[in-house]
Structures are given as C-alpha cells and as structure tokens.
mmCIF file of C-alpha atoms in Angstrom:
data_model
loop_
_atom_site.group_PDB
_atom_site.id
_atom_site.type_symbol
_atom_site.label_atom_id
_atom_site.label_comp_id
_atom_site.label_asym_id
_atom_site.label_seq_id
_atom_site.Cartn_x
_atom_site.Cartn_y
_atom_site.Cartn_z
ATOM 1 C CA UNK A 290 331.724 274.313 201.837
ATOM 2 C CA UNK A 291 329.343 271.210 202.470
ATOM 3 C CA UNK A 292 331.275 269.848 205.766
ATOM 4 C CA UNK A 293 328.863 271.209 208.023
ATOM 5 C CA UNK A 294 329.037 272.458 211.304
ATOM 6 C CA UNK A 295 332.440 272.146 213.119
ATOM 7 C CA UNK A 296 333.528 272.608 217.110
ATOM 8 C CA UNK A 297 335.661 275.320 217.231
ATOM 9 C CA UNK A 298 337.456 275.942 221.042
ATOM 10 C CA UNK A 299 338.666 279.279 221.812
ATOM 11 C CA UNK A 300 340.585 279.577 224.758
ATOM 12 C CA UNK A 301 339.953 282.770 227.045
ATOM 13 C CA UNK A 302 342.377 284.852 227.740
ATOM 14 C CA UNK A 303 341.752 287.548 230.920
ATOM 15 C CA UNK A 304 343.351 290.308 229.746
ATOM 16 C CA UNK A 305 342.434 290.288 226.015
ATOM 17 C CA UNK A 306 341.974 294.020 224.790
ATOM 18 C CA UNK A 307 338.455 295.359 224.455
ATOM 19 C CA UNK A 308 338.667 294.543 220.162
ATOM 20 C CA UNK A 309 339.162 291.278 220.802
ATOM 21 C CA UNK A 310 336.537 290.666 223.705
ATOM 22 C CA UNK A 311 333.924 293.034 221.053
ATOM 23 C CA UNK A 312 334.759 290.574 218.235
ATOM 24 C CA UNK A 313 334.101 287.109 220.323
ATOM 25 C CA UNK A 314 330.978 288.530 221.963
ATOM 26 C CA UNK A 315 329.899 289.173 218.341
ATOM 27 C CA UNK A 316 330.684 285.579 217.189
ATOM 28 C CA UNK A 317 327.080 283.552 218.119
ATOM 29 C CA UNK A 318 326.236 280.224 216.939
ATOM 30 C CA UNK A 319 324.772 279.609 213.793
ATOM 31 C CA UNK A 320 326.583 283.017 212.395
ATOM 32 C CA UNK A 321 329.314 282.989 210.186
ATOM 33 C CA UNK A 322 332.937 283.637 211.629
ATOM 34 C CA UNK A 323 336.094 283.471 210.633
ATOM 35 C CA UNK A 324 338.624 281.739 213.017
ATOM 36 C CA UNK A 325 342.422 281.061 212.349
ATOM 37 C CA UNK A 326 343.627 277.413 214.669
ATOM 38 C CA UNK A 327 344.808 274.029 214.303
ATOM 39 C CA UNK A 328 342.634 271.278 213.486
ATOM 40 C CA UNK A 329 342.477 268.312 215.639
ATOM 41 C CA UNK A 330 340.859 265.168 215.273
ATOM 42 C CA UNK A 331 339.475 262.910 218.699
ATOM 43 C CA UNK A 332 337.643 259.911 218.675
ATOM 44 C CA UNK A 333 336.631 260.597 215.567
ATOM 45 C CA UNK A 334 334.842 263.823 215.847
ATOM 46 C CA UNK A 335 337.080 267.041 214.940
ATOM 47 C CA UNK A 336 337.722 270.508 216.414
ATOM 48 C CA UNK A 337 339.933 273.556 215.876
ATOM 49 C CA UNK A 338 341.348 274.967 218.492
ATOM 50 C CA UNK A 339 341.117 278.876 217.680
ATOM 51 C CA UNK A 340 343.419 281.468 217.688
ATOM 52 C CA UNK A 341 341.846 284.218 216.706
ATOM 53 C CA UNK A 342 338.206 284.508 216.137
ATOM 54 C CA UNK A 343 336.207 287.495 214.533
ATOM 55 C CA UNK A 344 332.603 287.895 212.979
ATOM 56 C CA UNK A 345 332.275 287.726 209.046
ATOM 57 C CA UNK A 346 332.000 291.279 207.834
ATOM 58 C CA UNK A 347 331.481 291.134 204.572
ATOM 59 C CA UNK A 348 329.704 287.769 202.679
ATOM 60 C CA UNK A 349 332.563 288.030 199.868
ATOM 61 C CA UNK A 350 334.596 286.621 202.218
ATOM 62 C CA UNK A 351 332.045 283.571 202.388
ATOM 63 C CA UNK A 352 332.117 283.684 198.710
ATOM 64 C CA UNK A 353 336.014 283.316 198.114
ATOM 65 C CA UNK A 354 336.115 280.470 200.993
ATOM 66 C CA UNK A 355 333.424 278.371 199.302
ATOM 67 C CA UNK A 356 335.754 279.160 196.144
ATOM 68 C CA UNK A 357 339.084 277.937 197.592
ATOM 69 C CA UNK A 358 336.955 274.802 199.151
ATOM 70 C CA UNK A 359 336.196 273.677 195.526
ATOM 71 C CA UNK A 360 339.903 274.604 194.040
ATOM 72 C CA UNK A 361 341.617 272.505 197.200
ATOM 73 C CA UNK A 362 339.156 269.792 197.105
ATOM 74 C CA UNK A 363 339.793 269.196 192.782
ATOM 75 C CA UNK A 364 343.757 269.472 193.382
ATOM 76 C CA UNK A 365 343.436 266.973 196.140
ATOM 77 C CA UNK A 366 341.306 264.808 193.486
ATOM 78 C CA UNK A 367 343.693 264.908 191.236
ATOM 79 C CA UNK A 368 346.751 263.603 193.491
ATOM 80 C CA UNK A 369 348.194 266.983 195.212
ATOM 81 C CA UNK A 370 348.563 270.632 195.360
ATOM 82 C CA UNK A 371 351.345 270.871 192.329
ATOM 83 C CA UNK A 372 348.801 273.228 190.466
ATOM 84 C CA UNK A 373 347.462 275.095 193.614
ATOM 85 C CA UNK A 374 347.730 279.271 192.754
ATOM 86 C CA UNK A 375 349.990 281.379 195.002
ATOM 87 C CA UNK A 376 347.756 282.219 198.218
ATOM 88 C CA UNK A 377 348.110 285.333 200.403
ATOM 89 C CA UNK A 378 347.064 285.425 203.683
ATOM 90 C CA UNK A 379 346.023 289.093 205.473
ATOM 91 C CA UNK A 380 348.422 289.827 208.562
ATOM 92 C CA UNK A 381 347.687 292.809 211.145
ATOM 93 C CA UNK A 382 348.634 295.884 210.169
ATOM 94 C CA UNK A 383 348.500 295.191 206.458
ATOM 95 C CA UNK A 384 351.391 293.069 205.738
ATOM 96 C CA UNK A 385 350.583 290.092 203.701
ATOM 97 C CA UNK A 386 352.605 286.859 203.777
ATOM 98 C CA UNK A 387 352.918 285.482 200.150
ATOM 99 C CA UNK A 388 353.290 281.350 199.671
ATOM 100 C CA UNK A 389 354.753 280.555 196.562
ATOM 101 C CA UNK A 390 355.240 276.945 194.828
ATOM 102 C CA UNK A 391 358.615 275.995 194.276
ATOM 103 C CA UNK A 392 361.298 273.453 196.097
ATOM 104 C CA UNK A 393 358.863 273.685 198.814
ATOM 105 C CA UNK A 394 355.664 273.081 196.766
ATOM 106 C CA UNK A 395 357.939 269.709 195.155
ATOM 107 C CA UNK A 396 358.096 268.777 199.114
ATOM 108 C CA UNK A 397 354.689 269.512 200.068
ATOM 109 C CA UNK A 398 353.599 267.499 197.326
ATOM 110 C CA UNK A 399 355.822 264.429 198.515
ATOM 111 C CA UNK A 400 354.921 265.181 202.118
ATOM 112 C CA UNK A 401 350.908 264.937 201.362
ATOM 113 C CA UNK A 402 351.471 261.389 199.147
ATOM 114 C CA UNK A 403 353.608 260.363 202.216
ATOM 115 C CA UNK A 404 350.868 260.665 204.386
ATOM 116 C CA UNK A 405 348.051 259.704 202.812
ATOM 117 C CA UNK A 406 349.942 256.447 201.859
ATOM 118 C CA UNK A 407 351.086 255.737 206.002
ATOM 119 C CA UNK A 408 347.968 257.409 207.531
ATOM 120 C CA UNK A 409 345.576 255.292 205.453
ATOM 121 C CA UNK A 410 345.563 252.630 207.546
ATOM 122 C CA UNK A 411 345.486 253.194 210.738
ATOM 123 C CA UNK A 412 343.012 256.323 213.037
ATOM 124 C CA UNK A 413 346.099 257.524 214.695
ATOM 125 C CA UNK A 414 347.361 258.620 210.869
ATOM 126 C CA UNK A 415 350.758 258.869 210.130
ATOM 127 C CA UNK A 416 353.894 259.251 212.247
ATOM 128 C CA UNK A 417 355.891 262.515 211.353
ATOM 129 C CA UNK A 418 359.238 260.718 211.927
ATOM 130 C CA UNK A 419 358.609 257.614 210.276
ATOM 131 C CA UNK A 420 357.226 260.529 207.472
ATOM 132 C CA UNK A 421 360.974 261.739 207.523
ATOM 133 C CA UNK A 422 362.698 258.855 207.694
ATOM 134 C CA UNK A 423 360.533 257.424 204.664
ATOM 135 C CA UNK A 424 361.485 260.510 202.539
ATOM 136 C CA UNK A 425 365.088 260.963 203.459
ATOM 137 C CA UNK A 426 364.282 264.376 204.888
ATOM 138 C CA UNK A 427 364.909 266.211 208.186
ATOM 139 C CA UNK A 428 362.532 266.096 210.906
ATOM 140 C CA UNK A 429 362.524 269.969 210.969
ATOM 141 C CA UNK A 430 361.557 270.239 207.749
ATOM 142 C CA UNK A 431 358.968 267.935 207.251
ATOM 143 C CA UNK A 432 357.176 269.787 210.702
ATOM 144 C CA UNK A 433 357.896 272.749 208.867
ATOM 145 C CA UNK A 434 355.499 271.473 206.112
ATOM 146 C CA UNK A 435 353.129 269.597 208.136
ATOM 147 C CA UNK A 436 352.590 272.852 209.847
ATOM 148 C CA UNK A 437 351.818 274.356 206.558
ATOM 149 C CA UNK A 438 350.099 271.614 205.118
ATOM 150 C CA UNK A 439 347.432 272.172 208.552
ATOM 151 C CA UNK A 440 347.296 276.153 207.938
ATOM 152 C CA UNK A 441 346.099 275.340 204.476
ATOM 153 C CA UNK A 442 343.979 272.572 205.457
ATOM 154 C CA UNK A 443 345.218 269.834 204.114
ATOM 155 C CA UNK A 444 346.263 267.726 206.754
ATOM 156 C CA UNK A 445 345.142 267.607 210.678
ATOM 157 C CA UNK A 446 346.652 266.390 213.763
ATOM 158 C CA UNK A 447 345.197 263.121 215.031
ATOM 159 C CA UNK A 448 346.721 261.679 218.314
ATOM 160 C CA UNK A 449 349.246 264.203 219.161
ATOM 161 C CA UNK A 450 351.141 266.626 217.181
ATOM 162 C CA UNK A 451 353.288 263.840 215.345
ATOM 163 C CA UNK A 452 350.362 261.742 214.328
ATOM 164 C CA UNK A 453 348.448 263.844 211.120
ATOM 165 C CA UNK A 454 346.420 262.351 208.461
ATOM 166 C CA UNK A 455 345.549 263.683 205.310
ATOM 167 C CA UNK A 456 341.342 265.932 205.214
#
C-alpha cells in the first residue's frame, strides 16, 4: 500500500496450539502476512503489536488490502470516513462482525476531526480526555471509538493508550 515495511511484535505464548505455532513458523520476512494488533507509535518509528499472525494464502487478499488502502486514504483526503462502505471483518468459525455507519459513523467522524485538530501539534498526539471533554461526550465512548478508529487504521496510539494521533 506504499508505506513500506513495518515492525510487527508478536508476543509468544508457550502453550499456543500446534495451528497457531504452524502458521507463525510459516510467517518469514519479506513474505506477505496478515496480522490483526494495535498500532503504536515510539520515538517516531511505529510497530504493531500482533495478535494473531498467519501467512497470506491467497494474493486476492493482497489485492482487496491495496484496494481498501486507496478507498481509506481518498476518504481521509477528503475530511473523514462519512462515505466509507460497510466493512466486514472474518471471525473464527465463520461469524462475521458487520460495522455499519450511522450515530456512530456521525461520532467517528467528530472523533477523527477532534484529533487531528489536538494531535497536530504536538508528537505525543491528542489526549483522549481532553478529546471527551472537547466534544461533550463520555470518556467510554469516545475509547469505544478510538478503539475502532485503531482497528480500522485510522488512528494509532502514541505515548500511552490515551495519547492517539490521527495515520
């Protein structure tokens, strides 16, 4: 997606089960993979910290990322994720979690301008608080869509987890 290579972490775990051990062991630099983490950002250099790591199995999956790169990065040109399409996300066992626009979308979208406007100016990004406090929201809820603003991508965690700025 033309932001080059990135440090992902994956923390071992000494009792994984033999399909997870198989799929890291398979995972070698310079291949693709697909991980599932939260971004962080240190010194200037970021990282994900993985959650679940596995080879890429099939290049359309390549395909659809580069896709949804270009899509994110042209709603985030044009001021937000208003006009974003409904995403689904593959769980275990074939269940599929469903994100639809909304109330929540509405807050998103004010959460994103929020921080882009307080994280500007400073490395450490915005404060989630002063984020809440600035919108008239609860704290809860505005973690609630920080925390879905990182799955998606569109903010990261600076500092700590109540510093993000906007990717």
């Amino acid at each position: 997606d033309g932001t080059g290579p990135l440090i992902v972490k994956v923390w071992n775990d000494p009792v994984e089960s033999p399909f997870v051990m198989e799929c890291k062991s398979m995972c070698q630099e310079g291949r693709y993979a697909r991980f599932v983490g939260k971004v962080s950002s240190h010194e200037g250099s970021r990282s994900v910290v993985a959650f679940s790591v596995r080879p890429l199995q099939d290049m359309n999956e390549l395909t659809f990322h580069m896709t949804w790169a270009m899509h994110t990065k042209a709603m985030m040109d044009k001021g937000g994720m208003a006009s974003a399409p409904t995403s689904a996300i593959k769980m275990e066992g074939g269940m599929s979690a469903v994100a639809k626009g909304g109330a929540i979308s509405g807050l998103k979208e004010r959460v994103t301008s929020a921080v882009r406007n307080m994280g500007s100016s400073s490395d450490m990004g915005a404060d989630i608080q002063a984020v809440a406090n600035s919108l008239g929201v609860a704290l809860a809820n505005v973690q609630s869509v920080i925390d879905d603003l990182m799955t998606e991508g569109v903010v990261y965690s600076t500092t700590d987890d109540m510093h993000v700025k906007v990717a």
